[in-house]
PDB file of C-alpha atoms in Angstrom:
ATOM      1  CA  MET F   1     -13.779  31.395  37.605  1.00  0.00           C
ATOM      2  CA  LYS F   2     -11.154  34.158  37.500  1.00  0.00           C
ATOM      3  CA  LYS F   3      -8.507  31.614  38.404  1.00  0.00           C
ATOM      4  CA  ILE F   4      -9.521  29.349  35.513  1.00  0.00           C
ATOM      5  CA  THR F   5      -9.630  32.315  33.129  1.00  0.00           C
ATOM      6  CA  PHE F   6      -6.128  33.291  34.231  1.00  0.00           C
ATOM      7  CA  LEU F   7      -4.780  29.771  33.688  1.00  0.00           C
ATOM      8  CA  LEU F   8      -6.101  29.353  30.139  1.00  0.00           C
ATOM      9  CA  PRO F   9      -3.660  31.820  28.505  1.00  0.00           C
ATOM     10  CA  ILE F  10      -0.786  30.196  30.395  1.00  0.00           C
ATOM     11  CA  ILE F  11      -1.743  26.710  29.152  1.00  0.00           C
ATOM     12  CA  GLY F  12      -2.100  28.065  25.625  1.00  0.00           C
ATOM     13  CA  PHE F  13       1.317  29.705  25.858  1.00  0.00           C
ATOM     14  CA  ILE F  14       2.906  26.452  27.070  1.00  0.00           C
ATOM     15  CA  LEU F  15       1.356  24.527  24.179  1.00  0.00           C
ATOM     16  CA  PHE F  16       2.564  27.209  21.784  1.00  0.00           C
ATOM     17  CA  LEU F  17       6.109  26.880  23.126  1.00  0.00           C
ATOM     18  CA  ALA F  18       5.942  23.074  22.812  1.00  0.00           C
ATOM     19  CA  CYS F  19       4.782  23.310  19.201  1.00  0.00           C
ATOM     20  CA  SER F  20       7.406  25.944  18.424  1.00  0.00           C
ATOM     21  CA  LYS F  21      10.073  23.725  19.950  1.00  0.00           C
ATOM     22  CA  ASP F  22       8.994  20.800  17.738  1.00  0.00           C
ATOM     23  CA  ASN F  23       8.873  23.038  14.669  1.00  0.00           C
ATOM     24  CA  SER F  24      12.481  24.065  15.246  1.00  0.00           C
ATOM     25  CA  LYS F  25      13.751  20.500  15.051  1.00  0.00           C
ATOM     26  CA  SER F  26      15.489  19.472  11.840  1.00  0.00           C
ATOM     27  CA  TYR F  27      14.643  16.881   9.230  1.00  0.00           C
ATOM     28  CA  GLU F  28      17.671  14.859  10.365  1.00  0.00           C
ATOM     29  CA  TYR F  29      16.347  14.805  13.933  1.00  0.00           C
ATOM     30  CA  TRP F  30      12.910  13.554  12.897  1.00  0.00           C
ATOM     31  CA  ASN F  31      14.424  11.071  10.457  1.00  0.00           C
ATOM     32  CA  GLU F  32      16.429   9.515  13.301  1.00  0.00           C
ATOM     33  CA  GLN F  33      13.250   9.307  15.382  1.00  0.00           C
ATOM     34  CA  VAL F  34      11.400   7.642  12.493  1.00  0.00           C
ATOM     35  CA  ASN F  35      14.167   5.066  12.006  1.00  0.00           C
ATOM     36  CA  ALA F  36      14.281   4.271  15.718  1.00  0.00           C
ATOM     37  CA  LYS F  37      10.496   3.864  15.928  1.00  0.00           C
ATOM     38  CA  ALA F  38      10.429   1.702  12.780  1.00  0.00           C
ATOM     39  CA  LYS F  39      13.092  -0.532  14.327  1.00  0.00           C
ATOM     40  CA  GLU F  40      11.041  -0.749  17.529  1.00  0.00           C
ATOM     41  CA  LEU F  41       7.992  -1.737  15.484  1.00  0.00           C
ATOM     42  CA  THR F  42       9.941  -4.425  13.617  1.00  0.00           C
ATOM     43  CA  THR F  43      11.292  -5.826  16.884  1.00  0.00           C
ATOM     44  CA  LEU F  44       7.762  -6.032  18.271  1.00  0.00           C
ATOM     45  CA  LEU F  45       6.383  -7.818  15.203  1.00  0.00           C
ATOM     46  CA  GLN F  46       9.198 -10.374  15.275  1.00  0.00           C
ATOM     47  CA  SER F  47       8.881 -11.039  19.014  1.00  0.00           C
ATOM     48  CA  VAL F  48       6.344 -13.854  18.595  1.00  0.00           C
ATOM     49  CA  PRO F  49       7.697 -17.095  17.066  1.00  0.00           C
ATOM     50  CA  CYS F  50       5.736 -18.355  14.076  1.00  0.00           C
ATOM     51  CA  THR F  51       4.303 -21.825  14.559  1.00  0.00           C
ATOM     52  CA  ASN F  52       0.875 -21.223  13.019  1.00  0.00           C
ATOM     53  CA  ILE F  53       0.782 -18.634  10.242  1.00  0.00           C
ATOM     54  CA  GLU F  54      -2.995 -18.268  10.581  1.00  0.00           C
ATOM     55  CA  GLU F  55      -2.391 -16.492  13.906  1.00  0.00           C
ATOM     56  CA  PHE F  56      -0.819 -13.642  11.940  1.00  0.00           C
ATOM     57  CA  GLU F  57      -2.850 -11.040  10.063  1.00  0.00           C
ATOM     58  CA  ILE F  58      -1.681  -9.070   7.036  1.00  0.00           C
ATOM     59  CA  ILE F  59      -2.386  -5.404   7.753  1.00  0.00           C
ATOM     60  CA  GLN F  60      -2.091  -2.935   4.898  1.00  0.00           C
ATOM     61  CA  ASN F  61      -1.191   0.706   5.387  1.00  0.00           C
ATOM     62  CA  PRO F  62      -1.209   3.605   2.899  1.00  0.00           C
ATOM     63  CA  TYR F  63       1.125   3.438  -0.088  1.00  0.00           C
ATOM     64  CA  TYR F  64       1.029  -0.356  -0.077  1.00  0.00           C
ATOM     65  CA  THR F  65       2.981  -0.982   3.111  1.00  0.00           C
ATOM     66  CA  TYR F  66       2.224  -4.380   4.625  1.00  0.00           C
ATOM     67  CA  TYR F  67       2.760  -5.777   8.122  1.00  0.00           C
ATOM     68  CA  LEU F  68       2.330  -9.272   9.542  1.00  0.00           C
ATOM     69  CA  VAL F  69       0.834  -8.860  13.010  1.00  0.00           C
ATOM     70  CA  HIS F  70       0.241 -11.619  15.559  1.00  0.00           C
ATOM     71  CA  SER F  71      -3.188 -11.481  17.169  1.00  0.00           C
ATOM     72  CA  SER F  72      -1.648 -10.922  20.617  1.00  0.00           C
ATOM     73  CA  LEU F  73       0.250  -7.843  19.412  1.00  0.00           C
ATOM     74  CA  LYS F  74      -2.594  -5.981  17.712  1.00  0.00           C
ATOM     75  CA  ASN F  75      -3.007  -3.249  20.362  1.00  0.00           C
ATOM     76  CA  GLN F  76       0.727  -2.693  20.770  1.00  0.00           C
ATOM     77  CA  PHE F  77       1.146  -2.579  17.000  1.00  0.00           C
ATOM     78  CA  GLU F  78      -1.583   0.030  16.581  1.00  0.00           C
ATOM     79  CA  LYS F  79      -0.037   2.221  19.299  1.00  0.00           C
ATOM     80  CA  LEU F  80       3.465   2.062  17.798  1.00  0.00           C
ATOM     81  CA  LYS F  81       2.106   2.605  14.301  1.00  0.00           C
ATOM     82  CA  GLU F  82       0.304   5.763  15.446  1.00  0.00           C
ATOM     83  CA  GLU F  83       3.555   6.995  16.975  1.00  0.00           C
ATOM     84  CA  LEU F  84       5.433   6.187  13.761  1.00  0.00           C
ATOM     85  CA  ASP F  85       2.825   7.994  11.657  1.00  0.00           C
ATOM     86  CA  TYR F  86       3.204  11.092  13.847  1.00  0.00           C
ATOM     87  CA  LEU F  87       6.996  11.049  13.562  1.00  0.00           C
ATOM     88  CA  GLU F  88       6.806  10.632   9.792  1.00  0.00           C
ATOM     89  CA  SER F  89       4.390  13.558   9.610  1.00  0.00           C
ATOM     90  CA  GLU F  90       6.798  15.739  11.600  1.00  0.00           C
ATOM     91  CA  ARG F  91       9.695  14.623   9.400  1.00  0.00           C
ATOM     92  CA  ASN F  92       7.729  15.610   6.296  1.00  0.00           C
ATOM     93  CA  LYS F  93       6.923  19.032   7.755  1.00  0.00           C
ATOM     94  CA  ALA F  94      10.591  19.602   8.603  1.00  0.00           C
ATOM     95  CA  ALA F  95      11.596  18.497   5.108  1.00  0.00           C
ATOM     96  CA  GLU F  96       9.199  20.957   3.524  1.00  0.00           C
ATOM     97  CA  HIS F  97      10.363  23.709   5.879  1.00  0.00           C
ATOM     98  CA  GLU F  98      13.964  23.035   4.818  1.00  0.00           C
ATOM     99  CA  GLY F  99      13.045  22.969   1.139  1.00  0.00           C
ATOM    100  CA  LYS F 100      13.494  19.219   0.723  1.00  0.00           C
ATOM    101  CA  LEU F 101       9.925  18.755  -0.607  1.00  0.00           C
ATOM    102  CA  PHE F 102       9.945  15.349   1.066  1.00  0.00           C
ATOM    103  CA  ASN F 103       6.303  14.501   0.422  1.00  0.00           C
ATOM    104  CA  ASP F 104       6.323  15.103  -3.323  1.00  0.00           C
ATOM    105  CA  ALA F 105       9.753  13.599  -3.878  1.00  0.00           C
ATOM    106  CA  GLN F 106       8.900  10.533  -1.818  1.00  0.00           C
ATOM    107  CA  ARG F 107       5.675   9.868  -3.679  1.00  0.00           C
ATOM    108  CA  LEU F 108       7.231  10.398  -7.090  1.00  0.00           C
ATOM    109  CA  SER F 109       9.998   7.919  -6.263  1.00  0.00           C
ATOM    110  CA  MET F 110       7.712   5.301  -4.756  1.00  0.00           C
ATOM    111  CA  PRO F 111       8.228   1.804  -6.157  1.00  0.00           C
ATOM    112  CA  ILE F 112       5.485   0.081  -8.101  1.00  0.00           C
ATOM    113  CA  PRO F 113       3.018  -1.426  -5.590  1.00  0.00           C
ATOM    114  CA  ASN F 114       3.988  -4.992  -4.758  1.00  0.00           C
ATOM    115  CA  PRO F 115       1.219  -6.712  -2.757  1.00  0.00           C
ATOM    116  CA  PRO F 116       2.160 -10.014  -1.102  1.00  0.00           C
ATOM    117  CA  VAL F 117       0.887 -13.298  -2.520  1.00  0.00           C
ATOM    118  CA  GLY F 118       0.489 -14.747   0.957  1.00  0.00           C
ATOM    119  CA  LYS F 119       2.196 -15.442   4.278  1.00  0.00           C
ATOM    120  CA  VAL F 120       4.398 -18.263   5.570  1.00  0.00           C
ATOM    121  CA  CYS F 121       6.355 -19.358   8.631  1.00  0.00           C
ATOM    122  CA  TYR F 122      10.051 -19.296   7.726  1.00  0.00           C
ATOM    123  CA  ASN F 123      12.772 -20.252  10.235  1.00  0.00           C
ATOM    124  CA  GLY F 124      10.371 -19.618  13.084  1.00  0.00           C
ATOM    125  CA  LYS F 125       9.374 -16.155  11.883  1.00  0.00           C
ATOM    126  CA  ALA F 126       6.275 -14.944  10.073  1.00  0.00           C
ATOM    127  CA  ALA F 127       7.091 -13.699   6.586  1.00  0.00           C
ATOM    128  CA  LEU F 128       5.240 -12.226   3.648  1.00  0.00           C
ATOM    129  CA  ARG F 129       5.636 -14.025   0.346  1.00  0.00           C
ATOM    130  CA  PHE F 130       5.870 -12.033  -2.881  1.00  0.00           C
ATOM    131  CA  ALA F 131       5.413 -12.840  -6.555  1.00  0.00           C
ATOM    132  CA  TYR F 132       9.138 -12.787  -7.375  1.00  0.00           C
ATOM    133  CA  GLU F 133       9.744 -15.599  -4.846  1.00  0.00           C
ATOM    134  CA  LEU F 134       7.458 -18.076  -6.627  1.00  0.00           C
ATOM    135  CA  SER F 135       8.539 -20.795  -9.028  1.00  0.00           C
ATOM    136  CA  LEU F 136       7.163 -20.821 -12.569  1.00  0.00           C
ATOM    137  CA  GLU F 137       4.718 -23.584 -11.670  1.00  0.00           C
ATOM    138  CA  GLU F 138       3.487 -21.674  -8.618  1.00  0.00           C
ATOM    139  CA  THR F 139       3.256 -18.464 -10.626  1.00  0.00           C
ATOM    140  CA  ASN F 140       1.154 -20.060 -13.369  1.00  0.00           C
ATOM    141  CA  ALA F 141      -1.208 -21.535 -10.789  1.00  0.00           C
ATOM    142  CA  GLU F 142      -1.607 -18.156  -9.090  1.00  0.00           C
ATOM    143  CA  LEU F 143      -2.195 -16.400 -12.415  1.00  0.00           C
ATOM    144  CA  THR F 144      -5.004 -18.769 -13.353  1.00  0.00           C
ATOM    145  CA  LYS F 145      -6.698 -18.393  -9.986  1.00  0.00           C
ATOM    146  CA  ARG F 146      -6.306 -14.633  -9.743  1.00  0.00           C
ATOM    147  CA  TYR F 147      -7.386 -13.909 -13.313  1.00  0.00           C
ATOM    148  CA  LYS F 148     -10.658 -15.665 -12.535  1.00  0.00           C
ATOM    149  CA  GLU F 149     -11.016 -13.576  -9.374  1.00  0.00           C
ATOM    150  CA  LEU F 150     -10.481 -10.360 -11.324  1.00  0.00           C
ATOM    151  CA  LYS F 151     -13.004 -11.237 -14.011  1.00  0.00           C
ATOM    152  CA  GLU F 152     -15.629 -12.136 -11.412  1.00  0.00           C
ATOM    153  CA  PHE F 153     -14.864  -9.323  -8.962  1.00  0.00           C
ATOM    154  CA  TYR F 154     -17.664  -7.048 -10.171  1.00  0.00           C
ATOM    155  CA  LYS F 155     -20.004  -9.734 -11.440  1.00  0.00           C
ATOM    156  CA  ASP F 156     -22.814  -8.479  -9.173  1.00  0.00           C
ATOM    157  CA  VAL F 157     -22.250  -4.789 -10.014  1.00  0.00           C
ATOM    158  CA  THR F 158     -24.182  -3.475 -13.011  1.00  0.00           C
ATOM    159  CA  CYS F 159     -22.527  -0.936 -15.295  1.00  0.00           C
ATOM    160  CA  SER F 160     -25.184   1.664 -16.070  1.00  0.00           C
ATOM    161  CA  ASN F 161     -23.074   4.824 -15.916  1.00  0.00           C
ATOM    162  CA  PRO F 162     -19.559   4.626 -17.418  1.00  0.00           C
ATOM    163  CA  ASN F 163     -18.531   7.680 -15.385  1.00  0.00           C
ATOM    164  CA  ASP F 164     -18.692   5.493 -12.285  1.00  0.00           C
ATOM    165  CA  TRP F 165     -15.684   3.521 -13.556  1.00  0.00           C
ATOM    166  CA  THR F 166     -12.018   4.095 -14.389  1.00  0.00           C
ATOM    167  CA  SER F 167      -9.751   2.308 -16.874  1.00  0.00           C
ATOM    168  CA  HIS F 168      -6.739   0.302 -15.735  1.00  0.00           C
ATOM    169  CA  PHE F 169      -4.179  -1.965 -17.393  1.00  0.00           C
ATOM    170  CA  LEU F 170      -3.824  -5.694 -16.750  1.00  0.00           C
ATOM    171  CA  ARG F 171      -0.710  -7.485 -18.028  1.00  0.00           C
ATOM    172  CA  SER F 172      -1.448 -10.102 -20.674  1.00  0.00           C
ATOM    173  CA  GLY F 173       1.932 -11.554 -21.546  1.00  0.00           C
ATOM    174  CA  CYS F 174       4.131  -8.802 -22.969  1.00  0.00           C
ATOM    175  CA  CYS F 175       1.163  -6.541 -23.652  1.00  0.00           C
ATOM    176  CA  MET F 176      -1.718  -5.133 -21.663  1.00  0.00           C
ATOM    177  CA  GLU F 177      -5.463  -5.569 -21.694  1.00  0.00           C
ATOM    178  CA  GLY F 178      -7.956  -3.129 -20.286  1.00  0.00           C
ATOM    179  CA  ILE F 179      -9.855  -3.687 -17.066  1.00  0.00           C
ATOM    180  CA  ALA F 180     -12.380  -1.469 -15.296  1.00  0.00           C
ATOM    181  CA  VAL F 181     -12.366  -0.436 -11.643  1.00  0.00           C
ATOM    182  CA  HIS F 182     -15.404   1.074  -9.970  1.00  0.00           C
ATOM    183  CA  LYS F 183     -14.672   4.462  -8.410  1.00  0.00           C
ATOM    184  CA  THR F 184     -16.450   3.791  -5.117  1.00  0.00           C
ATOM    185  CA  ILE F 185     -17.142   0.052  -4.803  1.00  0.00           C
ATOM    186  CA  ARG F 186     -14.162  -1.897  -3.372  1.00  0.00           C
ATOM    187  CA  SER F 187     -11.855   0.105  -5.611  1.00  0.00           C
ATOM    188  CA  THR F 188      -8.766  -0.152  -3.373  1.00  0.00           C
ATOM    189  CA  GLU F 189      -9.165  -3.915  -3.131  1.00  0.00           C
ATOM    190  CA  MET F 190      -9.583  -4.265  -6.886  1.00  0.00           C
ATOM    191  CA  ILE F 191      -6.527  -2.131  -7.669  1.00  0.00           C
ATOM    192  CA  GLU F 192      -4.465  -4.203  -5.245  1.00  0.00           C
ATOM    193  CA  LYS F 193      -5.560  -7.395  -7.021  1.00  0.00           C
ATOM    194  CA  ILE F 194      -4.621  -5.894 -10.397  1.00  0.00           C
ATOM    195  CA  GLU F 195      -1.190  -4.886  -9.118  1.00  0.00           C
ATOM    196  CA  LEU F 196      -0.580  -8.365  -7.708  1.00  0.00           C
ATOM    197  CA  TYR F 197      -1.622 -10.005 -10.967  1.00  0.00           C
ATOM    198  CA  ASN F 198       0.746  -7.728 -12.883  1.00  0.00           C
ATOM    199  CA  ARG F 199       3.636  -8.640 -10.580  1.00  0.00           C
ATOM    200  CA  LEU F 200       2.868 -12.333 -11.105  1.00  0.00           C
ATOM    201  CA  MET F 201       2.859 -11.897 -14.882  1.00  0.00           C
ATOM    202  CA  GLU F 202       6.167 -10.023 -14.706  1.00  0.00           C
ATOM    203  CA  ASN F 203       7.617 -12.914 -12.707  1.00  0.00           C
ATOM    204  CA  LYS F 204       6.355 -15.399 -15.306  1.00  0.00           C
ATOM    205  CA  LEU F 205       8.026 -13.448 -18.115  1.00  0.00           C
ATOM    206  CA  ARG F 206      11.245 -13.256 -16.093  1.00  0.00           C
ATOM    207  CA  LEU F 207      11.328 -16.973 -15.320  1.00  0.00           C
ATOM    208  CA  GLU F 208      10.541 -17.863 -18.934  1.00  0.00           C
ATOM    209  CA  LYS F 209      13.213 -15.400 -20.075  1.00  0.00           C
ATOM    210  CA  THR F 210      10.688 -13.808 -22.425  1.00  0.00           C
ATOM    211  CA  ASN F 211      12.066 -10.879 -24.397  1.00  0.00           C
ATOM    212  CA  CYS F 212       9.221  -8.457 -25.043  1.00  0.00           C
ATOM    213  CA  GLN F 213       9.665  -6.448 -28.236  1.00  0.00           C
ATOM    214  CA  GLY F 214       7.078  -3.741 -27.650  1.00  0.00           C
ATOM    215  CA  GLY F 215       4.538  -2.605 -30.229  1.00  0.00           C
ATOM    216  CA  CYS F 216       1.674  -3.216 -27.784  1.00  0.00           C
ATOM    217  CA  PRO F 217      -1.303  -0.968 -27.031  1.00  0.00           C
ATOM    218  CA  ASN F 218      -0.251   1.688 -24.536  1.00  0.00           C
ATOM    219  CA  MET F 219      -3.437   3.719 -24.121  1.00  0.00           C
ATOM    220  CA  ALA F 220      -6.873   2.973 -22.722  1.00  0.00           C
ATOM    221  CA  ARG F 221     -10.152   4.598 -23.690  1.00  0.00           C
ATOM    222  CA  PRO F 222     -12.719   5.600 -21.064  1.00  0.00           C
ATOM    223  CA  VAL F 223     -14.891   2.792 -19.739  1.00  0.00           C
ATOM    224  CA  GLN F 224     -17.980   1.892 -21.741  1.00  0.00           C
ATOM    225  CA  CYS F 225     -21.024  -0.008 -20.505  1.00  0.00           C
ATOM    226  CA  LYS F 226     -22.012  -2.949 -22.699  1.00  0.00           C
ATOM    227  CA  ASP F 227     -24.869  -5.234 -21.696  1.00  0.00           C
ATOM    228  CA  GLY F 228     -24.534  -4.051 -18.106  1.00  0.00           C
ATOM    229  CA  LYS F 229     -20.813  -4.843 -17.931  1.00  0.00           C
ATOM    230  CA  PRO F 230     -17.866  -2.404 -18.001  1.00  0.00           C
ATOM    231  CA  PHE F 231     -15.601  -2.611 -21.064  1.00  0.00           C
ATOM    232  CA  VAL F 232     -12.204  -0.994 -21.639  1.00  0.00           C
ATOM    233  CA  GLU F 233     -10.733  -0.661 -25.116  1.00  0.00           C
ATOM    234  CA  VAL F 234      -6.954  -0.354 -25.387  1.00  0.00           C
ATOM    235  CA  TYR F 235      -5.062   1.024 -28.373  1.00  0.00           C
ATOM    236  CA  LYS F 236      -1.598   2.047 -29.519  1.00  0.00           C
ATOM    237  CA  SER F 237      -0.948   5.771 -29.612  1.00  0.00           C
TER     238      SER F 237
END
């Protein structure tokens, strides 16, 4: 027992030294590690030729990062992704320590979420397909289908307390209409669908060369419950 008691402080001291050593490493060091691990992850994901796109799964990570992962690579992917997450965490800590405020700056400069429309095999590789890659005909077809999905998404959820919902904007041509998202029921999924629809509408306007003049409602009132359904009123400030 005395031997074990004697060893515990030594182990703790070794761990302390290891942590201190990591803490002394610079943002540039961790950034290089992140880039190398991200490259390793990309190489892994592209190592399986794409002959059947249904063998690949779209996996979403925080901040709307998407990966196409073959079923045979799932365990390897999860391991490398955990390692990448750790390295990114250490990079962020180093950035904060050096006064770079990496976390806040990174989040403030994040691009608008751009969920993929689907997945395809392209030149033997699995690839995500995004709204801006679609033709006008394809875009219109997707808009019709996805608008219906959005309107029916909460059809089985009764609105009895408006505080359970939040207001969001859905592109309707050049302007916006209001749409409600439940705070706890499939909210992430619903927001992703809204973002995808908005990207599709933006692509439609781009392909049609529509010049929006403004003057649209730019504010949304809190959600109201009407006949058991959530309703969002938009207005111009």
